[in-house]
Coordinates of C-alpha atoms and ligand atoms in Angstrom, one line a residue:
M1 CA 21.6 -37.3 -99.6
Q2 CA 18.4 -37.2 -101.6
N3 CA 19.9 -34.7 -104.0
L4 CA 23.5 -35.5 -104.4
D5 CA 23.7 -33.3 -107.4
G6 CA 20.1 -32.0 -107.7
R7 CA 18.5 -35.2 -109.0
N8 CA 16.3 -37.6 -107.1
I9 CA 17.9 -40.9 -106.4
K10 CA 15.5 -43.7 -107.4
R11 CA 17.8 -46.7 -107.8
V12 CA 20.8 -47.5 -105.6
L13 CA 23.1 -50.3 -106.4
I14 CA 25.3 -51.6 -103.6
A15 CA 28.2 -53.8 -104.5
S16 CA 30.1 -55.9 -102.0
A17 CA 31.1 -59.5 -101.6
N18 CA 30.2 -59.2 -97.9
P19 CA 26.5 -59.5 -97.4
L20 CA 26.6 -57.7 -94.1
F21 CA 28.0 -54.6 -95.9
G22 CA 25.0 -54.4 -98.2
K23 CA 22.5 -55.1 -95.4
G24 CA 24.1 -52.5 -93.2
L25 CA 24.1 -49.8 -95.8
E26 CA 20.6 -50.6 -96.9
R27 CA 19.4 -50.1 -93.3
L28 CA 21.2 -46.9 -93.0
I29 CA 19.8 -45.5 -96.3
T30 CA 16.2 -46.4 -95.6
S31 CA 16.2 -45.3 -91.9
Q32 CA 18.5 -42.4 -91.7
W33 CA 18.6 -40.9 -95.1
G34 CA 14.8 -41.1 -95.6
L35 CA 15.0 -42.7 -99.0
Q36 CA 12.0 -45.1 -98.5
K37 CA 10.9 -44.7 -102.1
T38 CA 14.3 -45.6 -103.4
A39 CA 14.8 -49.1 -104.8
I40 CA 17.9 -50.8 -103.5
R41 CA 19.7 -53.7 -105.1
L42 CA 22.6 -55.6 -103.6
T43 CA 25.1 -57.4 -105.7
N44 CA 28.1 -59.5 -104.6
T45 CA 30.2 -60.3 -107.6
T46 CA 31.7 -58.2 -110.3
V47 CA 29.8 -60.0 -113.0
E48 CA 26.5 -59.5 -111.2
T49 CA 27.3 -55.9 -110.6
L50 CA 28.1 -55.2 -114.2
S51 CA 25.0 -56.8 -115.5
A52 CA 22.9 -54.9 -112.9
L53 CA 24.6 -51.7 -114.1
D54 CA 23.6 -52.5 -117.7
E55 CA 20.0 -53.6 -117.3
W56 CA 18.9 -51.7 -114.2
Q57 CA 20.5 -48.3 -114.8
P58 CA 21.0 -47.2 -111.2
D59 CA 21.4 -43.5 -110.3
L60 CA 23.8 -44.2 -107.5
V61 CA 26.4 -46.9 -107.1
M62 CA 28.0 -47.6 -103.8
I63 CA 31.1 -49.8 -103.9
D64 CA 32.7 -51.5 -100.9
Y65 CA 36.1 -49.9 -100.5
D66 CA 37.5 -52.8 -98.5
D67 CA 36.3 -55.5 -100.8
K68 CA 39.1 -56.7 -103.1
T69 CA 37.0 -59.3 -104.9
I70 CA 35.1 -56.7 -106.8
S71 CA 37.4 -55.6 -109.6
R72 CA 37.1 -51.9 -109.7
D73 CA 39.0 -51.7 -112.9
E74 CA 36.7 -54.0 -114.8
F75 CA 33.7 -52.5 -113.2
M76 CA 34.6 -48.9 -114.0
H77 CA 35.4 -49.9 -117.6
Q78 CA 31.8 -51.1 -118.0
F79 CA 30.5 -48.2 -116.1
G80 CA 32.3 -45.7 -118.4
R81 CA 30.4 -47.0 -121.4
G82 CA 27.0 -45.7 -120.1
A83 CA 25.6 -42.7 -121.8
Q84 CA 24.0 -41.1 -118.8
P85 CA 25.9 -39.4 -115.8
M86 CA 25.9 -41.6 -112.7
Q87 CA 26.9 -41.1 -109.1
V88 CA 29.5 -43.3 -107.6
M89 CA 30.7 -43.6 -104.0
L90 CA 33.5 -45.6 -102.6
V91 CA 32.4 -46.5 -99.1
S92 CA 34.0 -48.3 -96.2
L93 CA 31.8 -49.5 -93.3
Q94 CA 33.6 -49.5 -89.9
E95 CA 33.1 -52.0 -87.1
S96 CA 31.9 -49.1 -85.0
G97 CA 29.0 -48.5 -87.5
A98 CA 30.6 -45.4 -88.9
V99 CA 30.5 -44.9 -92.7
V100 CA 33.6 -43.6 -94.3
V101 CA 33.2 -42.2 -97.8
Y102 CA 36.6 -42.4 -99.6
D103 CA 35.4 -40.9 -102.9
R104 CA 32.2 -39.6 -104.2
R105 CA 31.5 -38.1 -107.6
T106 CA 29.2 -37.8 -110.6
L107 CA 30.8 -39.3 -113.6
T108 CA 30.1 -38.9 -117.3
T109 CA 31.7 -41.2 -119.9
D110 CA 34.7 -39.0 -120.4
Q111 CA 35.4 -38.4 -116.7
A112 CA 35.1 -42.1 -115.9
Q113 CA 38.5 -42.8 -117.5
D114 CA 40.3 -40.4 -115.1
W115 CA 38.7 -42.0 -112.0
L116 CA 39.5 -45.4 -113.4
N117 CA 43.2 -44.4 -113.5
F118 CA 43.0 -43.1 -110.0
S119 CA 41.4 -46.3 -108.7
A120 CA 43.8 -48.5 -110.6
A121 CA 46.8 -46.7 -109.2
E122 CA 45.3 -47.0 -105.7
S123 CA 44.5 -50.7 -106.0
Q124 CA 48.2 -51.4 -106.9
T125 CA 49.5 -50.0 -103.6
P126 CA 49.0 -51.7 -100.3
A127 CA 48.8 -48.4 -98.3
A128 CA 45.3 -48.9 -97.2
E129 CA 45.6 -52.6 -96.6
K130 CA 45.8 -53.8 -93.1
P131 CA 49.2 -55.2 -92.5
S132 CA 49.2 -58.8 -91.3
R133 CA 49.5 -59.4 -87.6
R134 CA 52.9 -61.1 -88.2
A135 CA 54.2 -58.0 -90.1
S136 CA 53.0 -55.7 -87.2
M137 CA 54.7 -57.9 -84.6
K138 CA 57.9 -57.8 -86.6
H139 CA 57.8 -54.0 -86.6
F140 CA 57.0 -53.9 -82.9
S141 CA 59.9 -56.2 -82.0
I142 CA 62.4 -54.1 -84.1
V143 CA 61.2 -50.9 -82.5
G144 CA 61.1 -52.4 -79.0
G145 CA 64.8 -53.5 -79.4
L146 CA 65.8 -50.1 -80.7
V147 CA 64.0 -48.4 -77.8
L148 CA 65.9 -50.5 -75.3
V149 CA 69.3 -49.7 -77.0
S150 CA 68.4 -46.0 -77.3
T151 CA 67.3 -45.9 -73.6
V152 CA 70.7 -47.3 -72.4
L153 CA 72.6 -44.9 -74.6
V154 CA 70.7 -41.8 -73.6
Y155 CA 71.0 -42.8 -70.0
L156 CA 74.7 -43.2 -70.3
L157 CA 74.9 -39.8 -71.9
L158 CA 72.8 -38.1 -69.2
A159 CA 74.7 -39.8 -66.4
N160 CA 78.2 -38.9 -67.8
I161 CA 77.9 -35.3 -69.0
G162 CA 78.1 -33.9 -65.4
L163 CA 74.6 -32.4 -65.0
L164 CA 75.2 -32.2 -61.3
P165 CA 78.1 -30.8 -59.4
V166 CA 80.1 -33.0 -57.0
E167 CA 78.0 -34.8 -54.3
A168 CA 79.5 -33.3 -51.1
S169 CA 77.0 -34.1 -48.4
V170 CA 75.3 -37.1 -46.8
Q171 CA 71.9 -35.5 -47.7
A172 CA 72.9 -35.3 -51.4
Q173 CA 73.0 -39.1 -51.6
P174 CA 69.3 -39.9 -51.5
I175 CA 68.6 -37.0 -53.8
D176 CA 71.1 -38.2 -56.4
K177 CA 69.5 -41.7 -56.3
L178 CA 66.2 -40.0 -57.3
F179 CA 68.0 -38.1 -60.0
N180 CA 69.4 -41.4 -61.3
L181 CA 66.0 -42.9 -61.5
H182 CA 64.8 -39.8 -63.4
Y183 CA 67.6 -40.1 -65.9
W184 CA 66.3 -43.6 -66.7
A185 CA 62.7 -42.4 -67.0
I186 CA 63.8 -39.5 -69.2
A187 CA 66.0 -41.7 -71.4
F188 CA 63.1 -44.3 -71.8
L189 CA 60.4 -41.7 -72.6
F190 CA 62.7 -39.9 -75.0
S191 CA 63.5 -43.1 -76.8
L192 CA 59.9 -44.4 -76.8
I193 CA 58.7 -41.2 -78.7
V194 CA 61.7 -40.5 -80.9
V195 CA 62.5 -44.1 -82.0
F196 CA 58.8 -44.8 -82.9
M197 CA 58.7 -41.5 -84.8
V198 CA 61.9 -41.9 -86.7
Y199 CA 61.2 -45.6 -87.5
S200 CA 57.8 -44.7 -88.9
L201 CA 59.2 -41.8 -90.9
I202 CA 61.8 -44.2 -92.5
V203 CA 59.9 -47.5 -92.8
F204 CA 56.4 -46.2 -93.6
R205 CA 57.4 -43.2 -95.7
R206 CA 55.4 -42.6 -98.9
K207 CA 56.8 -44.5 -101.8
P208 CA 56.8 -43.2 -105.4
G209 CA 53.4 -43.4 -107.0
E210 CA 51.7 -44.0 -103.7
D211 CA 48.9 -41.4 -103.3
G212 CA 46.0 -43.3 -101.7
D213 CA 44.6 -42.7 -98.3
G214 CA 45.9 -44.4 -95.1
A215 CA 43.8 -46.8 -93.2
Y216 CA 41.1 -45.3 -91.0
F217 CA 41.5 -45.5 -87.2
K218 CA 39.0 -44.5 -84.6
G219 CA 40.6 -44.9 -81.1
N220 CA 41.8 -47.9 -79.2
N221 CA 40.4 -48.2 -75.7
P222 CA 42.8 -50.9 -74.3
L223 CA 45.8 -48.9 -75.6
E224 CA 44.5 -45.6 -74.2
I225 CA 43.8 -47.1 -70.8
T226 CA 47.2 -48.7 -70.7
W227 CA 49.1 -45.6 -71.6
T228 CA 47.1 -43.7 -68.9
L229 CA 47.4 -46.2 -66.1
I230 CA 51.1 -47.0 -66.4
P231 CA 52.4 -43.4 -66.2
L232 CA 49.9 -42.7 -63.4
G233 CA 51.2 -45.6 -61.4
F234 CA 54.8 -44.5 -62.1
V235 CA 54.1 -41.0 -60.9
I236 CA 52.5 -42.3 -57.7
F237 CA 55.5 -44.5 -57.1
L238 CA 57.8 -41.5 -57.6
S239 CA 55.9 -39.5 -55.0
Y240 CA 56.2 -42.4 -52.6
L241 CA 60.0 -42.6 -53.2
G242 CA 60.3 -38.8 -53.0
S243 CA 58.8 -38.7 -49.5
I244 CA 61.0 -41.5 -48.3
R245 CA 64.1 -39.7 -49.7
L246 CA 63.0 -36.4 -48.2
A247 CA 62.7 -38.1 -44.8
E248 CA 66.3 -39.5 -45.3
T249 CA 67.6 -35.9 -45.8
R250 CA 66.0 -34.9 -42.5
Q251 CA 67.5 -37.6 -40.3
A252 CA 68.6 -35.8 -37.1
D253 CA 71.9 -36.2 -35.3
P254 CA 71.6 -35.1 -31.7
Q255 CA 75.3 -34.0 -31.8
A256 CA 74.6 -31.6 -34.6
L257 CA 76.5 -28.3 -34.6
E258 CA 74.0 -25.5 -34.6
I259 CA 74.5 -22.6 -37.0
K260 CA 72.1 -19.7 -37.1
V261 CA 71.8 -18.4 -40.6
T262 CA 70.4 -14.9 -41.2
A263 CA 69.7 -13.6 -44.7
G264 CA 68.9 -10.0 -45.7
Q265 CA 69.1 -7.7 -48.7
W266 CA 71.9 -8.6 -49.5
F267 CA 74.0 -10.5 -47.1
W268 CA 74.4 -13.8 -45.3
R269 CA 75.3 -13.9 -41.6
F270 CA 76.3 -17.0 -39.7
E271 CA 76.3 -17.3 -36.0
Y272 CA 77.6 -20.2 -33.8
P273 CA 75.6 -19.8 -30.6
E274 CA 77.7 -22.5 -28.9
Y275 CA 80.9 -20.4 -29.3
G276 CA 79.4 -16.9 -29.5
I277 CA 80.9 -16.4 -33.0
T278 CA 79.4 -14.3 -35.8
S279 CA 80.9 -14.7 -39.2
D280 CA 80.3 -13.6 -42.8
K281 CA 81.4 -17.0 -44.1
M282 CA 80.1 -20.4 -43.1
M283 CA 82.7 -22.8 -41.6
M284 CA 81.7 -26.4 -41.3
P285 CA 83.7 -29.3 -39.9
V286 CA 83.7 -32.3 -42.3
N287 CA 81.5 -35.4 -41.5
Q288 CA 79.6 -33.6 -38.7
Q289 CA 76.0 -32.8 -39.1
A290 CA 75.2 -29.1 -39.0
L291 CA 71.8 -28.0 -38.0
L292 CA 71.0 -24.7 -39.8
K293 CA 68.3 -22.5 -38.3
L294 CA 67.4 -20.1 -41.0
T295 CA 65.6 -16.8 -40.9
S296 CA 65.4 -13.6 -42.9
V297 CA 65.3 -9.9 -41.8
D298 CA 63.3 -8.7 -44.8
V299 CA 62.0 -10.7 -47.8
I300 CA 62.1 -14.4 -48.7
H301 CA 65.6 -15.7 -49.5
S302 CA 66.7 -19.3 -50.2
F303 CA 69.7 -21.1 -48.9
W304 CA 71.3 -23.3 -51.6
V305 CA 74.7 -24.9 -51.9
P306 CA 74.3 -27.0 -55.1
E307 CA 77.0 -29.5 -53.9
F308 CA 74.9 -30.2 -50.8
R309 CA 71.7 -30.5 -53.0
V310 CA 69.3 -29.6 -50.2
K311 CA 67.7 -26.1 -50.3
Q312 CA 65.6 -24.2 -47.9
D313 CA 63.7 -20.8 -48.0
L314 CA 64.4 -18.2 -45.3
L315 CA 61.2 -16.4 -44.2
P316 CA 61.0 -13.1 -42.4
G317 CA 59.4 -13.4 -39.0
E318 CA 60.8 -14.6 -35.6
N319 CA 58.5 -17.6 -35.4
L320 CA 59.1 -18.8 -38.9
V321 CA 62.6 -20.2 -38.3
K322 CA 63.3 -23.0 -40.8
E323 CA 65.7 -25.9 -40.3
L324 CA 68.0 -27.7 -42.6
R325 CA 70.5 -30.4 -41.9
I326 CA 73.7 -30.8 -43.8
T327 CA 76.5 -33.2 -43.2
P328 CA 79.4 -32.2 -45.5
T329 CA 81.5 -35.1 -46.7
I330 CA 84.2 -33.4 -48.8
I331 CA 86.7 -30.8 -47.6
G332 CA 86.7 -27.8 -49.8
E333 CA 85.4 -24.3 -50.6
Y334 CA 81.8 -23.9 -51.8
K335 CA 79.4 -21.0 -52.2
V336 CA 76.0 -20.5 -50.8
R337 CA 73.8 -18.6 -53.2
C338 CA 70.3 -17.2 -52.8
A339 CA 67.8 -19.2 -54.8
E340 CA 64.8 -16.9 -54.4
L341 CA 64.5 -13.7 -56.4
C342 CA 64.8 -11.1 -53.7
G343 CA 65.7 -7.8 -55.4
T344 CA 68.2 -6.0 -57.5
S345 CA 71.3 -7.7 -56.0
H346 CA 69.8 -11.1 -55.7
A347 CA 72.3 -12.5 -58.3
Y348 CA 75.3 -11.3 -56.1
M349 CA 74.0 -12.7 -52.9
E350 CA 76.8 -15.2 -52.4
S351 CA 79.0 -16.1 -49.4
P352 CA 81.8 -18.6 -48.9
V353 CA 81.0 -22.0 -47.4
I354 CA 84.2 -23.7 -46.2
V355 CA 84.3 -27.3 -45.2
V356 CA 87.4 -28.1 -43.1
S357 CA 88.8 -30.9 -41.0
Q358 CA 87.6 -31.0 -37.4
S359 CA 91.1 -29.8 -36.2
D360 CA 91.1 -26.9 -38.6
F361 CA 87.6 -26.0 -37.5
D362 CA 88.8 -26.0 -33.8
V363 CA 91.6 -23.7 -34.8
W364 CA 89.2 -21.3 -36.5
V365 CA 86.9 -21.3 -33.5
N366 CA 89.8 -20.5 -31.2
Q367 CA 90.9 -17.6 -33.4
E368 CA 87.5 -16.2 -33.6
M369 CA 86.9 -16.5 -29.8
Q370 CA 90.3 -15.0 -29.0
A371 CA 89.5 -12.0 -31.2
F372 CA 86.2 -11.8 -29.4
S373 CA 87.6 -11.9 -25.9
A374 CA 90.2 -9.2 -26.6
D375 CA 89.8 -5.5 -25.9
P376 CA 86.4 -4.3 -27.1
A377 CA 88.0 -1.3 -28.8
Q378 CA 90.2 -3.6 -30.8
R379 CA 87.3 -5.7 -31.8
G380 CA 85.5 -2.5 -32.8
Q381 CA 88.3 -1.5 -35.0
K382 CA 88.2 -4.9 -36.7
F383 CA 84.4 -4.7 -37.3
A384 CA 84.7 -1.1 -38.5
T385 CA 87.3 -2.2 -41.0
S386 CA 85.5 -5.3 -42.2
N387 CA 82.2 -3.5 -42.6
G388 CA 83.6 -0.6 -44.7
C389 CA 83.0 2.2 -42.0
L390 CA 86.6 3.4 -42.5
S391 CA 86.3 4.0 -46.2
C392 CA 84.0 7.0 -45.4
H393 CA 85.0 8.0 -41.9
S394 CA 88.6 9.0 -41.3
V395 CA 90.3 8.3 -37.9
D396 CA 92.9 11.1 -38.2
G397 CA 90.7 14.1 -38.6
S398 CA 90.9 14.4 -42.4
V399 CA 87.8 15.3 -44.4
S400 CA 86.0 12.5 -46.0
V401 CA 82.4 11.5 -47.1
G402 CA 81.3 11.3 -43.5
P403 CA 82.4 13.1 -40.3
T404 CA 85.8 12.0 -39.0
W405 CA 85.8 9.8 -35.9
K406 CA 88.8 11.6 -34.4
G407 CA 87.7 13.6 -31.4
L408 CA 84.0 12.7 -32.3
Y409 CA 83.0 11.2 -28.9
G410 CA 82.0 13.9 -26.4
S411 CA 82.1 16.7 -29.0
T412 CA 79.2 18.9 -30.0
S413 CA 77.6 18.2 -33.3
T414 CA 75.4 20.6 -35.3
L415 CA 72.6 18.7 -37.2
A416 CA 71.1 19.5 -40.5
D417 CA 68.0 21.1 -38.9
G418 CA 70.2 23.5 -37.0
S419 CA 69.9 21.9 -33.5
S420 CA 73.0 20.7 -31.7
L421 CA 73.8 17.8 -29.4
T422 CA 76.6 16.1 -27.5
V423 CA 77.9 12.9 -29.2
D424 CA 77.3 10.1 -26.7
D425 CA 76.7 6.3 -26.9
E426 CA 73.0 6.7 -27.6
Y427 CA 73.6 9.1 -30.4
L428 CA 76.3 7.0 -32.1
K429 CA 74.1 3.9 -31.9
T430 CA 71.2 5.7 -33.6
A431 CA 73.6 7.1 -36.2
I432 CA 74.7 3.6 -37.0
I433 CA 71.3 1.8 -37.2
D434 CA 69.3 4.8 -38.5
P435 CA 71.7 7.1 -40.3
N436 CA 69.0 9.4 -41.8
Y437 CA 67.4 10.2 -38.4
Q438 CA 70.0 12.8 -37.3
V439 CA 72.1 14.0 -40.2
V440 CA 75.1 16.2 -39.4
Q441 CA 75.1 19.6 -41.0
G442 CA 77.2 19.8 -44.1
Y443 CA 77.1 16.1 -44.9
P444 CA 74.7 14.5 -47.4
A445 CA 71.9 12.2 -46.3
N446 CA 71.2 8.8 -47.9
V447 CA 74.8 7.9 -48.4
M448 CA 75.4 5.6 -45.5
P449 CA 74.0 2.1 -45.8
K450 CA 70.8 1.7 -43.9
N451 CA 71.1 -2.0 -43.1
F452 CA 73.7 -2.1 -40.3
K453 CA 70.9 -2.8 -38.0
D454 CA 70.6 -6.2 -39.7
T455 CA 74.2 -6.9 -40.6
L456 CA 75.8 -6.0 -37.3
S457 CA 74.9 -7.6 -34.0
E458 CA 74.3 -5.5 -30.9
Q459 CA 77.7 -6.5 -29.5
Q460 CA 79.4 -5.4 -32.7
I461 CA 77.8 -2.0 -32.6
A462 CA 78.8 -1.5 -29.0
D463 CA 82.4 -2.6 -29.9
I464 CA 82.6 0.0 -32.7
I465 CA 81.4 2.7 -30.3
E466 CA 84.2 1.7 -27.9
F467 CA 86.6 2.0 -30.8
I468 CA 85.4 5.5 -31.6
K469 CA 85.8 6.5 -27.9
T470 CA 89.6 5.7 -28.1
L471 CA 90.1 8.2 -31.1
K472 CA 90.7 11.3 -29.0
Ligands
CUA501 CU1 68.2 -13.3 -51.4 CU2 67.8 -13.8 -53.7

């Protein structure tokens, strides 16, 4: 500060109609800038300032940027007549005590004219002027009204473009209520930000010839506290609502139909312990709560039917059985999909979920149970067909990918390692659940799926063996 442009400052002239401005700057200069030997003179009118400029010849002139009573035009005109270069600063003193220097330069007579033009242009435009309270309130009321209108419109848009599939379960209702509240919050926050921004872009855009600086702001504590506390309170309120809604989705019906759901890479299996039924599709009677007990045989999968909204991970491990309650409300066909990345066929891990009337459900249960109570060999044929066994093993002795099943039981098999054995129940069971353990000579290894241990129940494996026994 001592050497603004390499010269010592000996005389400083401070011009402002506000006596506090001069006193404040004087204190700053003497205490902080270490200019004790500098003479400081304060003036508070244009006339006084101009005469001080003439007779006192200051090295540095500091002009109150916010003071409109000092005519900068007139002042600069007079200033421009001086022979010697002079330093001029346009200074604003903030309430916080900060000093903002808007312009600072060393002027000679010929340069003064340019600055005069700049200052004149600036003083014509109200950009840096504080708008009156009334004008601000007017802007705020307009923006407030626009935000409200925009909030309603954005909400109606979100609520009507079908973001969610049909609401098909009792448990979906509390979740959709939360979604609805979120639509309002999203619509309001979007409007608050975008309407304020667009309004400012249009109403406060730079007008032709306006090239001054904007008003200086340094924080606003009440505003910052407000916009921190309100969202914080809202988020806490949402977590409270969330836990209430979550509890609603878990309300238990003691009459619930139990369905054991097993997931694996990559299949779904559904068992109805009450009826001893195992199925690859999930049948549900409408308006009756189903209690799903979910588990996985390998990695983490996730049970998700979007129309029912609720979702639950299936974890490997016998003591990690998870529960999910679903009361379907609309008859129809849905699809369960896996919602947890679980390997290369994750995207195709889908199975039908069919909601039927109670009477149709009873018919299905009867059919499944009849099929089950029939001859084991007949059941085995059914399972062998539905699990794809017969696409590789013929039943008539013809050559295929795997050994034919005709005459297999009781025959002697030669294995890849040269040893031989008699085909019995034990061998067939091992061959189904661990096909690479004893590969038959002349047939490739690693062709038969290795997950029949998981996809077939013990009973189904026994039935398939019974079926093989009949193929003499
Ligand atoms: Cu199972 Cu993704």
